[in-house]
Coordinates of N, CA and C in Angstrom, one line a residue:
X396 N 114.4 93.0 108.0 CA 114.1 94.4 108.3 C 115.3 95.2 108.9
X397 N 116.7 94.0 109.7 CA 117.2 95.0 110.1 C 118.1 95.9 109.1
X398 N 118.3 95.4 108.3 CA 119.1 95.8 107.4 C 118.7 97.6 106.3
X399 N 117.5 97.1 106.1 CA 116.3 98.5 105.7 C 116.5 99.6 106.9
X400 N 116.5 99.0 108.1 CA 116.1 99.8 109.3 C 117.5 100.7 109.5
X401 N 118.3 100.0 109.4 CA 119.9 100.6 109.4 C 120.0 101.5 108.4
X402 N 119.9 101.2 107.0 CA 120.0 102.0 105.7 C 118.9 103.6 106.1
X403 N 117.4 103.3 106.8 CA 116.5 104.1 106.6 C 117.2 105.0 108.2
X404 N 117.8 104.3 109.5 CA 118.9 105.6 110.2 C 119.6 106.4 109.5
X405 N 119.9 105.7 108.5 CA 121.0 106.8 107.8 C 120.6 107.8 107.0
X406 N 119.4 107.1 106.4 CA 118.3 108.6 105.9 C 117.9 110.1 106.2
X407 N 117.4 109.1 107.6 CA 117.6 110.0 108.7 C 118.5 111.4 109.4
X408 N 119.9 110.8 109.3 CA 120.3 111.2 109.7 C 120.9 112.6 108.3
X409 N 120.5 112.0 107.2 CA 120.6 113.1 105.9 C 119.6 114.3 106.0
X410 N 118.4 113.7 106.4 CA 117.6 114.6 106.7 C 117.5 115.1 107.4
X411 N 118.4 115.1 108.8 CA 118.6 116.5 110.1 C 119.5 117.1 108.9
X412 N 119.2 118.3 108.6 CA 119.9 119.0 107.9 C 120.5 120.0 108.8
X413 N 120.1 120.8 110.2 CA 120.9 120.9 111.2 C 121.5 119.7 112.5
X414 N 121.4 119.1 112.0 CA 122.2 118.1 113.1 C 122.1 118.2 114.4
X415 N 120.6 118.4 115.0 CA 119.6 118.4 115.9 C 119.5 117.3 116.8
X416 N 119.1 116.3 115.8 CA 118.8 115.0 116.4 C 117.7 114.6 116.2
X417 N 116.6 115.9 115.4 CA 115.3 115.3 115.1 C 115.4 116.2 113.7
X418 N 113.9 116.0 112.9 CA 113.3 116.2 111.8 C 112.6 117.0 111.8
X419 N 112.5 118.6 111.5 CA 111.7 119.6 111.7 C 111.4 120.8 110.5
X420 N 110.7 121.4 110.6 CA 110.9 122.5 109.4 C 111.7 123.4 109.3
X421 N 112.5 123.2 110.6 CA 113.7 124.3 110.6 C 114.7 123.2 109.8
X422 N 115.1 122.0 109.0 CA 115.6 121.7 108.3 C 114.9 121.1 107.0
X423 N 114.0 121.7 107.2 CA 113.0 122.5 105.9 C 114.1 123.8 105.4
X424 N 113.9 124.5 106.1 CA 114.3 126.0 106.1 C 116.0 126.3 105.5
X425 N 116.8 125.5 106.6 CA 118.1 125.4 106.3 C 118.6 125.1 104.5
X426 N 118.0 123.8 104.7 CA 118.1 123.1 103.5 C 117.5 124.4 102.3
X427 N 116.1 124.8 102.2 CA 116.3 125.5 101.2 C 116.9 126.8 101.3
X428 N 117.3 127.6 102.5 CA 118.4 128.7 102.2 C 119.8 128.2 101.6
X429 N 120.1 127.2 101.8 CA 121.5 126.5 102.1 C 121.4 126.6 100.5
X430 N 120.5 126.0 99.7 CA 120.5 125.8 98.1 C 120.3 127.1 97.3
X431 N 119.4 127.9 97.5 CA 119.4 128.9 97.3 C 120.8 130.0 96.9
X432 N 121.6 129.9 98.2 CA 122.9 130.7 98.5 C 123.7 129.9 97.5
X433 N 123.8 128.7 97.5 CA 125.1 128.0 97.0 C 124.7 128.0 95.0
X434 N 123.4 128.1 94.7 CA 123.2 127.9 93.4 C 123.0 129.5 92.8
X435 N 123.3 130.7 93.9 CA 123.1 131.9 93.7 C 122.0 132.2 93.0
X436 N 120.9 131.6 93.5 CA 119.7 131.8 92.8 C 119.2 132.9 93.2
X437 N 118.5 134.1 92.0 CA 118.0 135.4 92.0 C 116.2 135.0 92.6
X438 N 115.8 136.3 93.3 CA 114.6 135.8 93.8 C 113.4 134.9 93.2
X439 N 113.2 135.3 92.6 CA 112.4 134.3 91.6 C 112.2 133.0 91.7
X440 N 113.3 132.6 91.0 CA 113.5 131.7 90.9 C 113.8 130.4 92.4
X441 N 114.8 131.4 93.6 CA 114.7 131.3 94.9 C 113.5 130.8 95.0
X442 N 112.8 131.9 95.0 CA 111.4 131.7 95.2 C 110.2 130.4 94.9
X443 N 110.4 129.8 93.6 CA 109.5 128.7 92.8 C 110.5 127.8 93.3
X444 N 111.8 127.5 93.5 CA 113.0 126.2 94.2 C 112.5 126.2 95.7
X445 N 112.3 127.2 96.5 CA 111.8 126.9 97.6 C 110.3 126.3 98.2
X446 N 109.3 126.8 97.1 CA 108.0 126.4 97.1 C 108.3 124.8 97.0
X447 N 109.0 124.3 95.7 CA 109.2 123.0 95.3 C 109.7 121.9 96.6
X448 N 111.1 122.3 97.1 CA 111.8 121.9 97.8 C 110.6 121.6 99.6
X449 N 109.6 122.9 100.0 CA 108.8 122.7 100.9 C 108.0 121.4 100.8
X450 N 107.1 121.7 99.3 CA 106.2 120.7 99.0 C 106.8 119.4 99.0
X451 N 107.9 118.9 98.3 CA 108.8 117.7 98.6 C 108.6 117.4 99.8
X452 N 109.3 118.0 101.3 CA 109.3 118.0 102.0 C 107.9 117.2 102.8
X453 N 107.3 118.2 102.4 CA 105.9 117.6 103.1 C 105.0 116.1 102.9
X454 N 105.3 116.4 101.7 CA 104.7 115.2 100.5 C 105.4 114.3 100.8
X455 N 106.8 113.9 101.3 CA 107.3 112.4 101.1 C 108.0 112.2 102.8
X456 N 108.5 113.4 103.1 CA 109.2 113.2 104.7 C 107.9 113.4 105.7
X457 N 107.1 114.3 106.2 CA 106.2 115.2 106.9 C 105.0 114.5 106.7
X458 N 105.0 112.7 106.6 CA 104.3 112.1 105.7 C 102.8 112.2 107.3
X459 N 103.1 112.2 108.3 CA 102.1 112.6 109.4 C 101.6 113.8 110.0
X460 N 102.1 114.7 108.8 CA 101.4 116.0 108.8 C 102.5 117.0 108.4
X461 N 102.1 118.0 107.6 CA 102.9 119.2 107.3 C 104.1 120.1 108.4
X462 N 105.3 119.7 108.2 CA 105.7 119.9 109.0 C 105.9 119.5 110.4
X463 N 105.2 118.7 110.7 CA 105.5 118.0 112.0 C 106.3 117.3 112.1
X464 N 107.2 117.7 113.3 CA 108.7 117.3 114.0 C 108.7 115.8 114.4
X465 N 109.9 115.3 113.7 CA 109.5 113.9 113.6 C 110.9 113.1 114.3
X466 N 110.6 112.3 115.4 CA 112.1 111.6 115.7 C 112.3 110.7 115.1
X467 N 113.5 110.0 115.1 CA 114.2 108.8 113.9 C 112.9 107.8 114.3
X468 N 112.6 107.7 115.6 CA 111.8 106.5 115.8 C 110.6 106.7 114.8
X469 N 109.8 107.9 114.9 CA 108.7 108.2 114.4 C 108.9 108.1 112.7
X470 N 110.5 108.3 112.4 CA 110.0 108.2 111.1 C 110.4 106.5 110.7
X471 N 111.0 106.0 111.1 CA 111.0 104.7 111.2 C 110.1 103.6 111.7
X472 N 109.0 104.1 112.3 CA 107.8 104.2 112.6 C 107.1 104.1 111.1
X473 N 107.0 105.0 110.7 CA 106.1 105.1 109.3 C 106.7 104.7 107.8
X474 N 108.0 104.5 107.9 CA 108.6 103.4 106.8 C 108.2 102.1 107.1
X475 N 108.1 101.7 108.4 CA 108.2 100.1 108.6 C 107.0 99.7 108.1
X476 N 105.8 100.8 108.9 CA 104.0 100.5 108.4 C 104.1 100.4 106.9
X477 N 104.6 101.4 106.2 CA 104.5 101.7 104.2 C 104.8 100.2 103.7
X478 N 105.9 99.8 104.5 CA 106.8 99.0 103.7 C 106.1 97.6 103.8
X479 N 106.2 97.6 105.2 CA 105.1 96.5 105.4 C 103.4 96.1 104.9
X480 N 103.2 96.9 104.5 CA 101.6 96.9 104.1 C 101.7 96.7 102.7
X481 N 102.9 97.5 102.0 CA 102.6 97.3 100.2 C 103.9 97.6 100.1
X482 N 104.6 96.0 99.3 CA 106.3 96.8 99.2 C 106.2 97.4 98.1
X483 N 105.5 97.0 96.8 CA 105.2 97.7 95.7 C 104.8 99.2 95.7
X484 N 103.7 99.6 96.9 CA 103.4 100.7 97.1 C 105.0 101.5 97.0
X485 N 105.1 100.6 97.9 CA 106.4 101.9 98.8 C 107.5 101.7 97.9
X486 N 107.7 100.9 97.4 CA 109.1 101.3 96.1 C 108.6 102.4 95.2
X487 N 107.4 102.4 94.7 CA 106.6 103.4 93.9 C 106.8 104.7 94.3
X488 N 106.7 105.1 95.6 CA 106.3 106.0 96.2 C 107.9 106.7 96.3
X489 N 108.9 105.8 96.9 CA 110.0 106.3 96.8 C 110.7 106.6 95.9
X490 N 110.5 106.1 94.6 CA 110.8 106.1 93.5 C 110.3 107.6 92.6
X491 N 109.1 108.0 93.4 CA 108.8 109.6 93.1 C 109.4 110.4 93.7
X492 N 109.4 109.6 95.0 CA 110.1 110.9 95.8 C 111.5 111.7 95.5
X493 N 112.5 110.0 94.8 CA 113.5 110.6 94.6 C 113.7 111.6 92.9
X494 N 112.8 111.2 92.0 CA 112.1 111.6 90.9 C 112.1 113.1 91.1
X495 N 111.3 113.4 92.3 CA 111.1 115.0 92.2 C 111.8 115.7 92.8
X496 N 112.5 114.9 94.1 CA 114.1 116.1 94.4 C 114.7 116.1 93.7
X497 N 114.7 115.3 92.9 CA 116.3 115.6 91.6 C 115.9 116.5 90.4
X498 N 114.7 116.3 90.2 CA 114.2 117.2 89.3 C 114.5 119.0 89.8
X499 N 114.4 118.9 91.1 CA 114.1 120.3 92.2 C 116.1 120.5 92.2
X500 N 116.7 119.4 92.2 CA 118.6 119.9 92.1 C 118.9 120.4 91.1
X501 N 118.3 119.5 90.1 CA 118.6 119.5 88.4 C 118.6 120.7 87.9
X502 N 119.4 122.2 88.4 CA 119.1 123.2 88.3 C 118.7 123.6 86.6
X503 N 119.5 123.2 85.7 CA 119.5 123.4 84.1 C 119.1 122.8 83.9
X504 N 118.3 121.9 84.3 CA 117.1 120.9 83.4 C 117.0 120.3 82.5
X505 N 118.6 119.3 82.1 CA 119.1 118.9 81.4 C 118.9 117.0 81.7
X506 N 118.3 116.9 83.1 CA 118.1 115.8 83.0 C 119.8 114.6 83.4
X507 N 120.4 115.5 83.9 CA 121.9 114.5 84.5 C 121.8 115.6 86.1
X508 N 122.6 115.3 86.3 CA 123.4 116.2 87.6 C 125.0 116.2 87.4
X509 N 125.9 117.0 87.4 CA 127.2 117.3 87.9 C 127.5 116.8 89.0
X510 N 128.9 117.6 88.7 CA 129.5 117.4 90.3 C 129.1 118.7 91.1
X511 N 129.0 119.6 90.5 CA 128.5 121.2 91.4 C 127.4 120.7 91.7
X512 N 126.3 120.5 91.0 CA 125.0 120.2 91.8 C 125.0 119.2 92.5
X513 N 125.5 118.0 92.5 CA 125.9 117.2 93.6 C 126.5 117.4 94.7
X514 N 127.0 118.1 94.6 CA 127.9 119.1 95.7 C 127.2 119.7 96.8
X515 N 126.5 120.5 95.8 CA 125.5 121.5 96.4 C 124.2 121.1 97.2
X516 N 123.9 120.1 96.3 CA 122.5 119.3 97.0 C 122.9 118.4 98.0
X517 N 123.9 117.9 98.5 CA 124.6 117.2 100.0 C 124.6 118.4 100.9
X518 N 125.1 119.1 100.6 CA 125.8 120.3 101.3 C 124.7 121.3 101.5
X519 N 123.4 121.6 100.8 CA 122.0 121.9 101.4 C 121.5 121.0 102.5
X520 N 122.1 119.7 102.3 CA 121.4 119.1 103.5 C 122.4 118.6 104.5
X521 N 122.8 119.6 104.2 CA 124.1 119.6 105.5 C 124.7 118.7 105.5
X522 N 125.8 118.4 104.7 CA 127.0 117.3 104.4 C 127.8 118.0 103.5
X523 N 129.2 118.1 104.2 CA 130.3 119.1 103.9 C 131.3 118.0 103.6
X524 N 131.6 117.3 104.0 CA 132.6 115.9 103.5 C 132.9 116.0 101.9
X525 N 133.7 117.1 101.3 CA 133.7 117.1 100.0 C 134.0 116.0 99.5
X526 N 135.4 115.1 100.1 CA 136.1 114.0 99.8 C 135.1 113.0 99.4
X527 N 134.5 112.6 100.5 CA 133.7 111.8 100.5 C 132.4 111.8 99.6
X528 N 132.0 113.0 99.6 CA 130.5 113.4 98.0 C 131.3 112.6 96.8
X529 N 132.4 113.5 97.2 CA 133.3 113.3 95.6 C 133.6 112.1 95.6
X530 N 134.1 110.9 96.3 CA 134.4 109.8 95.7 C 133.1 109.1 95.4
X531 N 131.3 109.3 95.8 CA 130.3 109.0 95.9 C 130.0 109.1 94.3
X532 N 130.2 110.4 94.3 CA 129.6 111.0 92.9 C 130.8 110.2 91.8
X533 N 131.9 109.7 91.6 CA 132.5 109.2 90.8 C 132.2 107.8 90.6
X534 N 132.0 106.9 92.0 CA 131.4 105.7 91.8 C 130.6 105.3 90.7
X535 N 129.5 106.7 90.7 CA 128.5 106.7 89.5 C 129.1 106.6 88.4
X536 N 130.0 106.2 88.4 CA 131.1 106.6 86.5 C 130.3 107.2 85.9
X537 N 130.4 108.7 86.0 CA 129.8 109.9 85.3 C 130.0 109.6 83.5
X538 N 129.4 109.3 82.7 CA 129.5 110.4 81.5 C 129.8 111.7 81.6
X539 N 130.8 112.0 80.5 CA 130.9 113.9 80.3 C 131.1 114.0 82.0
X540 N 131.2 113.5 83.0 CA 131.3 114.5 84.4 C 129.7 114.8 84.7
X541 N 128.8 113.8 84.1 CA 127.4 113.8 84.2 C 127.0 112.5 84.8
X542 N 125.9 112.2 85.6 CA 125.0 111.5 85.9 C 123.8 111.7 85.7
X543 N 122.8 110.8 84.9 CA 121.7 111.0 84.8 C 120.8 110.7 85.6
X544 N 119.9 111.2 86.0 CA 118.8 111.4 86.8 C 118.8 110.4 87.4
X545 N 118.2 109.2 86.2 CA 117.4 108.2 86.3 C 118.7 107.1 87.2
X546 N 119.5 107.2 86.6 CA 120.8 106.7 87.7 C 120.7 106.9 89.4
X547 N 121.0 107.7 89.2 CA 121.0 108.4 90.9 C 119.8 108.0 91.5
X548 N 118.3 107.9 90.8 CA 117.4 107.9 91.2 C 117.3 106.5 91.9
X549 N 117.8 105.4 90.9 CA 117.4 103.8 90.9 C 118.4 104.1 92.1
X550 N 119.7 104.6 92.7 CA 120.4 103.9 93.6 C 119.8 104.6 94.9
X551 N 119.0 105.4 94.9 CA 118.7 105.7 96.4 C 117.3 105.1 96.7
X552 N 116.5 104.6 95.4 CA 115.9 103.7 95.7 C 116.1 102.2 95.9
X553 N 117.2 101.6 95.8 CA 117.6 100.8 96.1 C 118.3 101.0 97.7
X554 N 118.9 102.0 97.6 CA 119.3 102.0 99.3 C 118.1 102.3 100.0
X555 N 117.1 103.0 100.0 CA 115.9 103.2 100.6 C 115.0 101.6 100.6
X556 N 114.8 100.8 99.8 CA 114.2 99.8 99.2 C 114.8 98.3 99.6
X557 N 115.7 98.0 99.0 CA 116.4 96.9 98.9 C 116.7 96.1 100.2
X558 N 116.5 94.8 100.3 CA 116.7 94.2 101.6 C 118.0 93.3 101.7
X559 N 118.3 93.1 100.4 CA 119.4 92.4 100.0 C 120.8 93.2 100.2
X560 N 121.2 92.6 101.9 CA 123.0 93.1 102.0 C 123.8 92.9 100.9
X561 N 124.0 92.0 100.0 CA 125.0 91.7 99.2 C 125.3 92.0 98.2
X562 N 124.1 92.9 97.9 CA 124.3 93.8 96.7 C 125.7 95.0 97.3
X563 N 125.9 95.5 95.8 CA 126.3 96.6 96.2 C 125.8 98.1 96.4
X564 N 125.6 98.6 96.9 CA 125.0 99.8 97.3 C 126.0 101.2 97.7
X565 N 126.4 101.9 96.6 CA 127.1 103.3 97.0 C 126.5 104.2 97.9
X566 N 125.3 104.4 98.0 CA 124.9 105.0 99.2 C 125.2 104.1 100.2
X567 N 124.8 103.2 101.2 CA 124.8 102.5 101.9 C 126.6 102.8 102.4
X568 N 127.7 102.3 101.4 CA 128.9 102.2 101.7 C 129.5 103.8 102.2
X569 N 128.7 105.5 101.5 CA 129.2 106.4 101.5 C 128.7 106.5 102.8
X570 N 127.2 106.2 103.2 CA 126.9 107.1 104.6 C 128.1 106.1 105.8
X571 N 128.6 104.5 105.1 CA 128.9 103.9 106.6 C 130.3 104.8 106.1
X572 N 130.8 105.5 105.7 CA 132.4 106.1 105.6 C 132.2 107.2 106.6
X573 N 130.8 108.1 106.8 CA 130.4 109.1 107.1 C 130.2 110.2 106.4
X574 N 129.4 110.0 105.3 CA 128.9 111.2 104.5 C 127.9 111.9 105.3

């Protein structure tokens, strides 16, 4: 567990999207103005990416209620319970989670991500370390300067999931550089 527990700090710490020290709806908020601005999205559309981006929010992080402010312990707290009760549940579950934020980046709905939307979607959640995205995002050996979904998807479920140090894990190695 300690090894989950370490990978699921670093989660964490993706998810202060103001760099707070806790988990709130005010990085709810950030995060989707932050995407909004940077994908120059017209209201509308603003509008249905921020509904998405809330509900995400709620539905996989805010897992003890809408919005409620959560410290690392609290949410490490309620990984440990998930994980422990059904690991099958909880790969499942995370496995959506990461399913529907990428779907919510995937601005052109082409089913890959770039390097601009990869960019962009760190940097909504407050991670400006271009160097560091960028050597992340190349790890993936892009096709075309593409990554597909379902890629990205399996490795943050595996950094979220996996108990096995020995693997290799690009998330795991970018957050210990300091992404």
């Amino acid at each position: 567990m300690d090894y989950l527990t370490k990978k699921w700090k670093y989660w964490y710490s993706y998810l202060d999207v103001n760099h707070d020290g806790m988990i709130s709806f005010e990085d709810v908020e950030e995060c989707r103005k932050k995407f909004a601005e940077l994908h120059k999205l017209k209201a509308d559309k603003a509008k249905s990416v921020n509904v998405d981006i809330e509900k995400w929010w709620n539905k996989y992080i805010f897992r003890a209620g809408a919005g409620k402010e959560l410290s690392v312990d609290d949410f490490l707290n309620i990984l440990t319970s998930d994980y422990k009760k059904d690991k099958a549940a909880f790969k499942k579950s995370i496995q959506e989670c990461f399913e529907e934020v990428f779907n919510v980046i995937d601005i052109d709905k082409d089913r890959t991500i770039d390097m601009e939307e990869f960019l962009y979607a760190f940097r909504a959640f407050g991670h400006e370390n271009e160097d560091i995205l960028k050597t992340v995002f190349k790890s993936y050996k892009a096709s075309n300067d593409k990554v597909p979904i379902r890629q990205l998807v399996d490795s943050w479920v595996q950094f979220v999931c996996d108990e096995d140090g020995s693997k290799k894990d690009v998330l795991r190695e970018a957050f210990e550089k300091g992404m």
